[in-house]
PDB file of C-alpha atoms and ligand atoms in Angstrom:
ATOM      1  CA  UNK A   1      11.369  -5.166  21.279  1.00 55.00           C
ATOM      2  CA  UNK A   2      13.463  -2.512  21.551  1.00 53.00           C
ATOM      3  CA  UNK A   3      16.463  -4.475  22.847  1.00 59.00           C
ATOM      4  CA  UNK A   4      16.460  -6.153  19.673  1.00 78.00           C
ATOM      5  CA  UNK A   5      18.614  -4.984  16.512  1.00 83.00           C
ATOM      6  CA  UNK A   6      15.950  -3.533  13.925  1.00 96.00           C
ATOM      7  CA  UNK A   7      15.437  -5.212  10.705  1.00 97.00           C
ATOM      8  CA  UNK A   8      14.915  -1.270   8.982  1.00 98.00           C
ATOM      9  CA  UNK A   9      16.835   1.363  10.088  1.00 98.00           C
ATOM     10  CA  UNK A  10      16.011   4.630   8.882  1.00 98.00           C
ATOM     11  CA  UNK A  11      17.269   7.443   9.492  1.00 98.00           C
ATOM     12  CA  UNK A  12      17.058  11.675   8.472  1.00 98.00           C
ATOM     13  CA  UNK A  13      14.300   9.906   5.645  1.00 98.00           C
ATOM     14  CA  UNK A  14      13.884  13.197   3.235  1.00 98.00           C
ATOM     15  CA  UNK A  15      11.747  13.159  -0.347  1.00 98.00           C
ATOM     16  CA  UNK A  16      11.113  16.452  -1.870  1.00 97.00           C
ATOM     17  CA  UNK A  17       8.653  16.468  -5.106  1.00 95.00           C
ATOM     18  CA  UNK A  18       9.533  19.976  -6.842  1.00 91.00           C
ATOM     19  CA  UNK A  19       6.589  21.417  -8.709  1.00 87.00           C
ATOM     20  CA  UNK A  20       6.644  23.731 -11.720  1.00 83.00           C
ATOM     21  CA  UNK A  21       4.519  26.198 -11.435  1.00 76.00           C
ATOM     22  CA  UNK A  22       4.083  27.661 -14.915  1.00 73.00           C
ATOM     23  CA  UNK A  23       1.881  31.093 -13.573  1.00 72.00           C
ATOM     24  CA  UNK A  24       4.833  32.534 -12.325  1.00 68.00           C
ATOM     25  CA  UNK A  25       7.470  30.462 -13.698  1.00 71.00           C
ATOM     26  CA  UNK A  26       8.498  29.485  -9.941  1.00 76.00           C
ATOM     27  CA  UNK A  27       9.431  26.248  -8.426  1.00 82.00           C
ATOM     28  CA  UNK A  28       7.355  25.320  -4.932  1.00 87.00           C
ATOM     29  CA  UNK A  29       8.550  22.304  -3.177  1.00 92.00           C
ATOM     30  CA  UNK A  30       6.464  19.756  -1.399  1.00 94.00           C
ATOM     31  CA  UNK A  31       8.376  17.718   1.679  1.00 96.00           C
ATOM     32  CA  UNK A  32       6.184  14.648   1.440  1.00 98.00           C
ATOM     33  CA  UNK A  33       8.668  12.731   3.667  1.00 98.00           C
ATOM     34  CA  UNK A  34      11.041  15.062   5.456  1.00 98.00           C
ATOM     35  CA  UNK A  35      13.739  14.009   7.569  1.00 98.00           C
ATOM     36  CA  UNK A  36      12.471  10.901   9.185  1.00 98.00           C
ATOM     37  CA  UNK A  37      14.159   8.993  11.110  1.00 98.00           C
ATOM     38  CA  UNK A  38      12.662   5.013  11.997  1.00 97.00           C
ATOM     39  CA  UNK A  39      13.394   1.782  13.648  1.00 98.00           C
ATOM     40  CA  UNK A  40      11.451  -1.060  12.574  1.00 98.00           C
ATOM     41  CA  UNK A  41      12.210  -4.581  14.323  1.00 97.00           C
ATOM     42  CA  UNK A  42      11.406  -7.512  13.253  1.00 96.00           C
ATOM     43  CA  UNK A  43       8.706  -9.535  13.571  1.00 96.00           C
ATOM     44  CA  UNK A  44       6.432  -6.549  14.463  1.00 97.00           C
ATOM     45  CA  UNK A  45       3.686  -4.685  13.584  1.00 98.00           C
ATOM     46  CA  UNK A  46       4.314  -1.190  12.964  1.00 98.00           C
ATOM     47  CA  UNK A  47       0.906   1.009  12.039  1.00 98.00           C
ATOM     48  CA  UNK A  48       1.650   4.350  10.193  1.00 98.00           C
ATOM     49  CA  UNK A  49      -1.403   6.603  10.223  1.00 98.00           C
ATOM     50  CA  UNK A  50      -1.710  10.282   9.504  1.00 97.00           C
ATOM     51  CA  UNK A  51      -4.161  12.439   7.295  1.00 95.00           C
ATOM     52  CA  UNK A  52      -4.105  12.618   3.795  1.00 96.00           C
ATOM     53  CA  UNK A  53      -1.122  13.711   2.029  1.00 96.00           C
ATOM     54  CA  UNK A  54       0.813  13.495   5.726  1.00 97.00           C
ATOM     55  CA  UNK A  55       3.358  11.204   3.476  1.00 98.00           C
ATOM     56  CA  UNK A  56       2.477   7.789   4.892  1.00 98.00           C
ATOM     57  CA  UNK A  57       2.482   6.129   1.097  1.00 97.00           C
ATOM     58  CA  UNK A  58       5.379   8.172   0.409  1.00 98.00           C
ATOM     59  CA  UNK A  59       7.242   6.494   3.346  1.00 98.00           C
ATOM     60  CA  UNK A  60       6.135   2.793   2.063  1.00 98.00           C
ATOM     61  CA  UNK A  61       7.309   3.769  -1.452  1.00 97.00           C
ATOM     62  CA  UNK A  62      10.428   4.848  -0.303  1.00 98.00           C
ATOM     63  CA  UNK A  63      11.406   1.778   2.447  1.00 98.00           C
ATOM     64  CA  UNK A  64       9.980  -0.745  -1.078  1.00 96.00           C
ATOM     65  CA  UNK A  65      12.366   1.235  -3.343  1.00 96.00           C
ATOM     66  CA  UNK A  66       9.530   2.084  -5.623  1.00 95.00           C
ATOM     67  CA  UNK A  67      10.622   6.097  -4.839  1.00 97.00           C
ATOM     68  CA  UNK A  68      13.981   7.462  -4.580  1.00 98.00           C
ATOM     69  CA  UNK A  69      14.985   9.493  -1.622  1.00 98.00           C
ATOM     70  CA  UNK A  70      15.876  13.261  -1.893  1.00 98.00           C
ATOM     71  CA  UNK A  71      18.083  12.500   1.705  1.00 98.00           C
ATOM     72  CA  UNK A  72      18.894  10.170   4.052  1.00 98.00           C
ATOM     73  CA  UNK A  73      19.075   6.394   4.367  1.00 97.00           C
ATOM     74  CA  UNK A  74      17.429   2.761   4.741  1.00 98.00           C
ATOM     75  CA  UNK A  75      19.382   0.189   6.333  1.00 97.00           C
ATOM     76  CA  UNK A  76      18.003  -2.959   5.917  1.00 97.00           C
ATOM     77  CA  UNK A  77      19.150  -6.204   8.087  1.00 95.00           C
ATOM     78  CA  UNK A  78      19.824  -8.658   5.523  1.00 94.00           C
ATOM     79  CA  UNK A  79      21.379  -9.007   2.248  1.00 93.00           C
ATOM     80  CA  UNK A  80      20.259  -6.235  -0.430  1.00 93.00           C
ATOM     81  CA  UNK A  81      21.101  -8.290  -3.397  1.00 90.00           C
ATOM     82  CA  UNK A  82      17.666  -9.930  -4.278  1.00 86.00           C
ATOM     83  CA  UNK A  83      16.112  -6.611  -2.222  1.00 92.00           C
ATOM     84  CA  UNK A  84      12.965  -7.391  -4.620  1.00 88.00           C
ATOM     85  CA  UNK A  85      12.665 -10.795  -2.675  1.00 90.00           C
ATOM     86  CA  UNK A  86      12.879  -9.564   0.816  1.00 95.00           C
ATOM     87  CA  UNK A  87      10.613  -6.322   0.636  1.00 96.00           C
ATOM     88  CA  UNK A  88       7.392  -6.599  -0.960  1.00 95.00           C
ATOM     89  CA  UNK A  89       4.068  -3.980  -1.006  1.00 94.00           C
ATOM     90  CA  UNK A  90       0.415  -5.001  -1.190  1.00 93.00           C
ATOM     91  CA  UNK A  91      -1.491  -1.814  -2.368  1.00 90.00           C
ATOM     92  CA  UNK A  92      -5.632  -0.717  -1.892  1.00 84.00           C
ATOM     93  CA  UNK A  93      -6.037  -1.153  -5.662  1.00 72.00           C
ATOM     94  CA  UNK A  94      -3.417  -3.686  -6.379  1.00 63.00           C
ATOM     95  CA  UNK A  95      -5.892  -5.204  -8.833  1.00 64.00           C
ATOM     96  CA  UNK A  96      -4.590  -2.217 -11.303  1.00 69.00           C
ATOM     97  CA  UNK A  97      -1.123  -3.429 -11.577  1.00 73.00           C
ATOM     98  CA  UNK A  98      -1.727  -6.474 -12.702  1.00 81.00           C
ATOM     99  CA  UNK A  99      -2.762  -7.959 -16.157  1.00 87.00           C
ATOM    100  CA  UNK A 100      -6.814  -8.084 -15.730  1.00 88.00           C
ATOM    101  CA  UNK A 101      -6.745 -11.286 -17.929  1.00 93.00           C
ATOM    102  CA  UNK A 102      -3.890 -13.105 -17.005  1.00 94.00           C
ATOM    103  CA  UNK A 103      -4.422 -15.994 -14.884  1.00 96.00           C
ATOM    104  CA  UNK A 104      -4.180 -16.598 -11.345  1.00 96.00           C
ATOM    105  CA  UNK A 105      -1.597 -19.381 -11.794  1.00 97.00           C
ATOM    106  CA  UNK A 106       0.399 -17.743 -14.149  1.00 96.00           C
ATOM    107  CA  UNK A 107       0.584 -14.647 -12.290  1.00 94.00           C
ATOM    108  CA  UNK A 108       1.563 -16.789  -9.102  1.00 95.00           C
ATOM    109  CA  UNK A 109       4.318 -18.456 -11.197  1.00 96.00           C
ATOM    110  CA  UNK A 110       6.251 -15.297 -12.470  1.00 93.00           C
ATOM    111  CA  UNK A 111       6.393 -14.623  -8.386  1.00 92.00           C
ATOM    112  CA  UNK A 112       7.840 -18.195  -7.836  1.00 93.00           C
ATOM    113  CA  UNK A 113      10.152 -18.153 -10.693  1.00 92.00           C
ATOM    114  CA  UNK A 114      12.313 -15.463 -10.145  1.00 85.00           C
ATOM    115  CA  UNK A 115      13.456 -16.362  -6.996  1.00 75.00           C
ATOM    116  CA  UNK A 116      12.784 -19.925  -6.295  1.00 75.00           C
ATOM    117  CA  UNK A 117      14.773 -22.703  -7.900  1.00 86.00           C
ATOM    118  CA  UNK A 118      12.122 -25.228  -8.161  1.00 92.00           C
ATOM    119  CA  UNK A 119      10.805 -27.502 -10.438  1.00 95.00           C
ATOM    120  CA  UNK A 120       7.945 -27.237 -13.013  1.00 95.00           C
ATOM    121  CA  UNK A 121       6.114 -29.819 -10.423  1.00 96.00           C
ATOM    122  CA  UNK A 122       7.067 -28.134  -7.584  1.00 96.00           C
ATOM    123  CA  UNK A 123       6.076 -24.866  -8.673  1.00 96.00           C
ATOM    124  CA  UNK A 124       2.962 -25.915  -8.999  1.00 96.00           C
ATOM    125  CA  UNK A 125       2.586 -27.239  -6.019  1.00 96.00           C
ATOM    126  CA  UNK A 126       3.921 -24.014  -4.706  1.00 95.00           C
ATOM    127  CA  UNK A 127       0.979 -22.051  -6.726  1.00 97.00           C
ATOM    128  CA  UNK A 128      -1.335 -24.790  -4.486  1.00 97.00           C
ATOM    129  CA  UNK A 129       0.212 -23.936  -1.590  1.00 94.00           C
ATOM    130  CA  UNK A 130       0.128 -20.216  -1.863  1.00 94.00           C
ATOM    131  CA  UNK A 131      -3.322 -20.193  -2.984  1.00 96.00           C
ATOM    132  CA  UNK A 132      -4.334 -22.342   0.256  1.00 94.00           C
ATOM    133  CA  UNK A 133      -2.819 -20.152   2.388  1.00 92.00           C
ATOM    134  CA  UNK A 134      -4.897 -17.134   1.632  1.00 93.00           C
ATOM    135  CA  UNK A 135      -7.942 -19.487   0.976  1.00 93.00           C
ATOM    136  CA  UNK A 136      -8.438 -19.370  -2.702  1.00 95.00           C
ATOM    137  CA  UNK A 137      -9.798 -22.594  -4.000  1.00 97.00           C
ATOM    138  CA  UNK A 138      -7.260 -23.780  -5.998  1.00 97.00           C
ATOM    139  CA  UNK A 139      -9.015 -25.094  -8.780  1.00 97.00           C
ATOM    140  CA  UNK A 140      -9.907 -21.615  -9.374  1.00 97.00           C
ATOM    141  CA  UNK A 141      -5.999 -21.565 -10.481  1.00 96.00           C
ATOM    142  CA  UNK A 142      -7.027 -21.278 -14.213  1.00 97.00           C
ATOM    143  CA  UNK A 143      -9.460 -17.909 -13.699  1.00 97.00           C
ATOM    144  CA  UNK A 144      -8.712 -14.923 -15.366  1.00 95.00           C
ATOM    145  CA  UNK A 145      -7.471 -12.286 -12.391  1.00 92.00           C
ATOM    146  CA  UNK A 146     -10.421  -9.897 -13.506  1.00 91.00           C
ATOM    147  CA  UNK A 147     -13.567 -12.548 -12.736  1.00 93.00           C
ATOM    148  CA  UNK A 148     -12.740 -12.279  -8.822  1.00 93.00           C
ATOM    149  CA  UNK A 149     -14.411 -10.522  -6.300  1.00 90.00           C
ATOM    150  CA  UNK A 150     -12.732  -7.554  -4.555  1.00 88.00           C
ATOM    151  CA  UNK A 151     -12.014  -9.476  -1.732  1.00 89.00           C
ATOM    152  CA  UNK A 152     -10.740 -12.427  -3.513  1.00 92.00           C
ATOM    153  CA  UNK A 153      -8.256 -10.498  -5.386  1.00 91.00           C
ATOM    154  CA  UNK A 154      -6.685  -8.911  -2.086  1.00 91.00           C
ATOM    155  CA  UNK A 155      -5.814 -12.582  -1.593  1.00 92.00           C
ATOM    156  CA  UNK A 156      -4.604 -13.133  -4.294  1.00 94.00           C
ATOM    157  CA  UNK A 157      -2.591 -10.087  -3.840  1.00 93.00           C
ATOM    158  CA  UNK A 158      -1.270 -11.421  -0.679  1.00 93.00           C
ATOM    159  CA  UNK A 159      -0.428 -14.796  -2.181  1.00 94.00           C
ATOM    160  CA  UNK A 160       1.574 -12.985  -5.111  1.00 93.00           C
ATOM    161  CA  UNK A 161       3.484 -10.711  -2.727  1.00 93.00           C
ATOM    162  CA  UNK A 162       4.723 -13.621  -0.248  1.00 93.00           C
ATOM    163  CA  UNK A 163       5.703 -16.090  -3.034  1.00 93.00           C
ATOM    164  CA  UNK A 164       8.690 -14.833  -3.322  1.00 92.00           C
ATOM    165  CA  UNK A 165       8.820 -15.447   0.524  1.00 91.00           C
ATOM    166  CA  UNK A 166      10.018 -11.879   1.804  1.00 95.00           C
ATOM    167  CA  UNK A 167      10.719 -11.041   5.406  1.00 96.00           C
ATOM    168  CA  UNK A 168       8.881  -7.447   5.242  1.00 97.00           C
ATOM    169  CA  UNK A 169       5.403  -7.141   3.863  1.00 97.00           C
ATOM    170  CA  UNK A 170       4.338  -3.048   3.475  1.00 97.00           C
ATOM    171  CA  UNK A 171       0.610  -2.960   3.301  1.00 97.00           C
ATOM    172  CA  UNK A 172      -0.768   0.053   2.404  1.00 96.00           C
ATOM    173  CA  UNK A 173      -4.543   0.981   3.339  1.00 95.00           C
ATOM    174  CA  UNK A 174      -4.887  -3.309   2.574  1.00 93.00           C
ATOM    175  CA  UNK A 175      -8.449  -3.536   3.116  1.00 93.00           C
ATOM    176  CA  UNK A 176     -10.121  -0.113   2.290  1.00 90.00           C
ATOM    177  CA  UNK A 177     -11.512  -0.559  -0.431  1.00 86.00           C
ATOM    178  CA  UNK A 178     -13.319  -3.634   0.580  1.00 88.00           C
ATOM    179  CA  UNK A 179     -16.504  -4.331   2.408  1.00 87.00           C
ATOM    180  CA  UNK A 180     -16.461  -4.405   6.160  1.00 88.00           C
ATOM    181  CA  UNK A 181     -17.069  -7.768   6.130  1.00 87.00           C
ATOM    182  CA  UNK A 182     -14.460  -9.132   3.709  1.00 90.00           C
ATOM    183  CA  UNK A 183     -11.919  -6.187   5.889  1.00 93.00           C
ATOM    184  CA  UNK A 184     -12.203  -8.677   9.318  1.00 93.00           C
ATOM    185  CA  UNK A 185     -11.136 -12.219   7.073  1.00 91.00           C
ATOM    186  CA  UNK A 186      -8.398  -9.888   4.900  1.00 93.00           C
ATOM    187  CA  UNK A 187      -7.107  -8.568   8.328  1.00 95.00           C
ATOM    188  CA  UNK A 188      -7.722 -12.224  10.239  1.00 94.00           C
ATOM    189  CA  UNK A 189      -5.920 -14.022   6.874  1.00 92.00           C
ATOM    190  CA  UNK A 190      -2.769 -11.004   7.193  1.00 95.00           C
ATOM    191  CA  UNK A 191      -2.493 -11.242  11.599  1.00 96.00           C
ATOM    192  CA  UNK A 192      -2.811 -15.526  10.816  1.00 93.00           C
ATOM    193  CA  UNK A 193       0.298 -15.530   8.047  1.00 93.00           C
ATOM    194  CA  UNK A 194       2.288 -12.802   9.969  1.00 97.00           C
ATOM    195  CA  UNK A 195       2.554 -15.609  12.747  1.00 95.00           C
ATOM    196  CA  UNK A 196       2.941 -18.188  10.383  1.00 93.00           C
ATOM    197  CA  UNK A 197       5.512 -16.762   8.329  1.00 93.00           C
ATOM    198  CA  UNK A 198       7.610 -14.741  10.787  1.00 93.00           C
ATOM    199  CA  UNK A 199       6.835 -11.722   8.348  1.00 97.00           C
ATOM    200  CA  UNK A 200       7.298  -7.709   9.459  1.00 97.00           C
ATOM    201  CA  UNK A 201       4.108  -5.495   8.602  1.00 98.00           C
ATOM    202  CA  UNK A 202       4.368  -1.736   8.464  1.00 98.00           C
ATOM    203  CA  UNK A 203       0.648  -1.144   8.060  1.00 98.00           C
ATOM    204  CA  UNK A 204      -0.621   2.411   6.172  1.00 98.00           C
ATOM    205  CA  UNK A 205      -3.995   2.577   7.368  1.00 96.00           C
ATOM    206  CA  UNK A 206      -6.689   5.640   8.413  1.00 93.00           C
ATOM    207  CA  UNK A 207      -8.535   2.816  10.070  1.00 94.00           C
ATOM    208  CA  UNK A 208      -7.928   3.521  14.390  1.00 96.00           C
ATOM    209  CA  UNK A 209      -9.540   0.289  14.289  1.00 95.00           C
ATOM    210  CA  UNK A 210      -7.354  -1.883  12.268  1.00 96.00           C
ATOM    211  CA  UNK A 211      -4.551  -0.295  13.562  1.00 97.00           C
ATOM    212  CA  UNK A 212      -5.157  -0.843  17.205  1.00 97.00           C
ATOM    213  CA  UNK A 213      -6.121  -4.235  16.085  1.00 96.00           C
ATOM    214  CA  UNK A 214      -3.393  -5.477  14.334  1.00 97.00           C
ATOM    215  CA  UNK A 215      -0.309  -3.013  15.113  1.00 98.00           C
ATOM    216  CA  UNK A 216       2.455  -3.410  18.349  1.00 98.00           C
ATOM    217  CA  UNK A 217       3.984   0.209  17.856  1.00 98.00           C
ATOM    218  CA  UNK A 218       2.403   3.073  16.234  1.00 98.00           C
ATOM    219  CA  UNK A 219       3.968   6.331  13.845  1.00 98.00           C
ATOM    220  CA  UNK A 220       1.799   9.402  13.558  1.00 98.00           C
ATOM    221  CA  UNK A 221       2.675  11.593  10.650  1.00 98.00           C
ATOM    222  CA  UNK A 222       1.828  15.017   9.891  1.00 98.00           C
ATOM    223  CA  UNK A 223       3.526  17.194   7.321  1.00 98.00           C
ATOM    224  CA  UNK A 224       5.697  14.678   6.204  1.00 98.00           C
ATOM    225  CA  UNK A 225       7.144  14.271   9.953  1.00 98.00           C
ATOM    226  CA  UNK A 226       6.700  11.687  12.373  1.00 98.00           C
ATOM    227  CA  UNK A 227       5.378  13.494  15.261  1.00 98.00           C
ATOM    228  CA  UNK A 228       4.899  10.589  17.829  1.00 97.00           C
ATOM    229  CA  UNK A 229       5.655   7.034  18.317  1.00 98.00           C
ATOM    230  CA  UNK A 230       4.710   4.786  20.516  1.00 98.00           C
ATOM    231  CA  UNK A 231       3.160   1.085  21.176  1.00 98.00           C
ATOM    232  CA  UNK A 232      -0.449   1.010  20.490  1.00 98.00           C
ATOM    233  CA  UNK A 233      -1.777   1.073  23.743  1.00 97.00           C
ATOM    234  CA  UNK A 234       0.524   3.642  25.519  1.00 97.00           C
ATOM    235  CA  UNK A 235      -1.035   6.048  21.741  1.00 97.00           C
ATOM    236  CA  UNK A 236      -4.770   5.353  22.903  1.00 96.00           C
ATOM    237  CA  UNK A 237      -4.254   6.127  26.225  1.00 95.00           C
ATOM    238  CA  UNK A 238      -1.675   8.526  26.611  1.00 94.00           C
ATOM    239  CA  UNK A 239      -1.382  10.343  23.236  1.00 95.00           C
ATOM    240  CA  UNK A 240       1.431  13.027  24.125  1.00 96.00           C
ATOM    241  CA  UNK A 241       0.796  14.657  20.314  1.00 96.00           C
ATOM    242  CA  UNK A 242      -2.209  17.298  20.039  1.00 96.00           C
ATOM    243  CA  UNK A 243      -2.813  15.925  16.465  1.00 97.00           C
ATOM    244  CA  UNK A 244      -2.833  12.192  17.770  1.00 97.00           C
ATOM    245  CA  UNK A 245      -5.335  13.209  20.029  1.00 96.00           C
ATOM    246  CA  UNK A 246      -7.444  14.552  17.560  1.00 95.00           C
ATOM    247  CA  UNK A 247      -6.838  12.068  15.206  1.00 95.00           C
ATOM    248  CA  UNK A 248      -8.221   9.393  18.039  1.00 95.00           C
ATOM    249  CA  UNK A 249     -10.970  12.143  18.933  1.00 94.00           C
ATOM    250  CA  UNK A 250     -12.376  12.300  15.569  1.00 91.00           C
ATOM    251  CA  UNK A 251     -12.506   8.778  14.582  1.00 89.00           C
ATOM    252  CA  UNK A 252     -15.415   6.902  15.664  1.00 74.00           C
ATOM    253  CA  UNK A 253     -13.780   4.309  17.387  1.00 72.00           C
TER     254      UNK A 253
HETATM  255  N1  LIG B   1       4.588  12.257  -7.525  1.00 81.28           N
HETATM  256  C1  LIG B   1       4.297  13.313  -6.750  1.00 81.28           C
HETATM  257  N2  LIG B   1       4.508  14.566  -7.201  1.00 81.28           N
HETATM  258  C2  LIG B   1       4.247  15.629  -6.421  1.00 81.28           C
HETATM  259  N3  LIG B   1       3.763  15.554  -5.173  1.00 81.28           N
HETATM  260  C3  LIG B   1       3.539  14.339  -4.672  1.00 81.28           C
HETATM  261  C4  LIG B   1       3.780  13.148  -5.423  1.00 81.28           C
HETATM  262  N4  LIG B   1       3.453  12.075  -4.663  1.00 81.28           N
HETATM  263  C5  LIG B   1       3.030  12.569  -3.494  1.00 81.28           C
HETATM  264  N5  LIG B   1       3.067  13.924  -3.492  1.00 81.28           N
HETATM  265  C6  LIG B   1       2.678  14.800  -2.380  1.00 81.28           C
HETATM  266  O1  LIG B   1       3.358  14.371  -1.217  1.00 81.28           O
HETATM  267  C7  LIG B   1       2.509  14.463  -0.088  1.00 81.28           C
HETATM  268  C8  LIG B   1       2.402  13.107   0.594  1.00 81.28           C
HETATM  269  O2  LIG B   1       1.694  12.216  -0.246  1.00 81.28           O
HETATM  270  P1  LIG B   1       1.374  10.709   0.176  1.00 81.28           P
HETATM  271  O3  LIG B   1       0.745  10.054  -0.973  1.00 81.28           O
HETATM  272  O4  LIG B   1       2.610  10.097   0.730  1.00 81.28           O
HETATM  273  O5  LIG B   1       0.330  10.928   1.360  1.00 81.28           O
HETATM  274  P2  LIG B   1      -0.538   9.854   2.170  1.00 81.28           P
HETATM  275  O6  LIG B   1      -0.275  10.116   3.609  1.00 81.28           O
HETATM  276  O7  LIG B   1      -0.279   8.509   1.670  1.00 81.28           O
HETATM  277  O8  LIG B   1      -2.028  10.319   1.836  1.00 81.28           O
HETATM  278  P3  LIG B   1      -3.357   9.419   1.690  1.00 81.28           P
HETATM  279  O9  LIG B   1      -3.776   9.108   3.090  1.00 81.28           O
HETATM  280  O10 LIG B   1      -4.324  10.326   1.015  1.00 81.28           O
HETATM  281  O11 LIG B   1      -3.035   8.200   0.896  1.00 81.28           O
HETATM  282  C9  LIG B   1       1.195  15.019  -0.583  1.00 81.28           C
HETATM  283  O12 LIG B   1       1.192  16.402  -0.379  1.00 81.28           O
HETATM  284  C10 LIG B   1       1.209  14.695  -2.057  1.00 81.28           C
HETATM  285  O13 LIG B   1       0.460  15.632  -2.782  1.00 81.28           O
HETATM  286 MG1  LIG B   2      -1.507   7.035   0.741  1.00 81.28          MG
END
């Protein structure tokens, strides 16, 4: 994989967050993501895990242009000019940024429309399509977004982020807030469309599980740094990070 030219380059990565502190009328600063510097290729799997606050949603904001960088760069293999097509982000509570009572369809057909040329017809075909891919009945196209279950609505998630069709999909902590049971068909439904599809993954997860699972390489961040990275097996095995190690040791895996 690493032969191949990366579809994200990043490199020296840096976001600061400067706080006020009104006490003592002082500034402290907060290095959420600092100086990071990433290859992702395409077609993989890359897993970013890390403890709270290590800067792992910081990182997907910042590579989905949600967040601004403080320093450094993204490079990105492919034409920036419809970057909203190409790079998309499927959040643990996605539910909250979307309209509770707008429909699935409709919802579905903003994606299409504003980057697909099609047809009325064929958009809603496309809405059929999309919704059969992440198995949604679709003649549950009409349903408000708030009458589905949590699970449901991850799909549904899913379905909205890739009609746009993008190459890079971040996924950030995807399935924690479902239950275990709906987690093995959310990740089975992601590892069945990432084939299909040709997509990229970086995966945010504190699930060892899912990670080993689903990811070919593996970041560890702590402190806003990446402090190892490595293919999934050679991290389980042969962790050469202290904190990896303990991250592996404490997780009942
Ligand atoms: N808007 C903000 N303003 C100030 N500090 C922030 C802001 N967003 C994030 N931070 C800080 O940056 C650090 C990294 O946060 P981030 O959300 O990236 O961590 P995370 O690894 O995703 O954590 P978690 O696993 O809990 O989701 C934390 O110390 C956090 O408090
Ligand atoms: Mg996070």
């Amino acid at each position: 994989m690493q032969n191949k030219k990366p579809i994200i380059e990043i490199k020296q990565l840096t976001k600061k967050y400067y706080i006020k502190n009104s006490l003592f009328r002082k500034r402290s600063i907060v290095h959420a993501v600092n100086h990071i510097s990433l290859d992702v290729y395409a077609n993989e799997i890359l897993g970013i895990i890390g403890e709270s606050g290590s800067g792992k949603t910081t990182t997907g904001e910042l590579i989905v242009k949600l967040n601004t960088p403080t320093s450094g760069e993204i490079r990105f293999d492919f034409d920036e000019t419809h970057f909203r097509k190409e790079v998309q982000i499927v959040m643990q509570q996605s539910k909250e940024v979307f309209d509770p009572f707008m429909s699935v369809e409709k919802l579905l057909l903003e994606a299409i429309k504003l980057h697909q040329k099609l047809t009325k017809k064929e958009q809603l075909l496309e809405v059929e399509r999309l919704l059969l891919s992440v198995g949604i009945n679709p003649m549950d196209r009409q349903k408000k977004v708030n009458t589905f279950s949590g699970g449901q609505l991850q799909r549904i998630c899913i379905a909205r982020a890739l009609a746009v069709k993008p190459k890079v999909l971040i996924l950030d902590e995807p399935v924690s807030a479902l239950d275990v049971s709906v987690q093995g068909q959310i990740i089975n439904l992601l590892l069945d469309l990432h084939q299909k599809m040709n997509l990229t993954y970086i995966l945010i997860s504190h699930d060892l599980n899912i990670v080993r699972l689903m990811c070919h390489r593996i970041a560890v961040m702590k402190n806003g740094e990446i402090v190892e990275l490595d293919e999934t097996q050679k991290i389980f095995s042969h962790a050469t990070h202290e904190y990896t190690k303990k991250l592996i040791a404490d997780f009942d895996l």
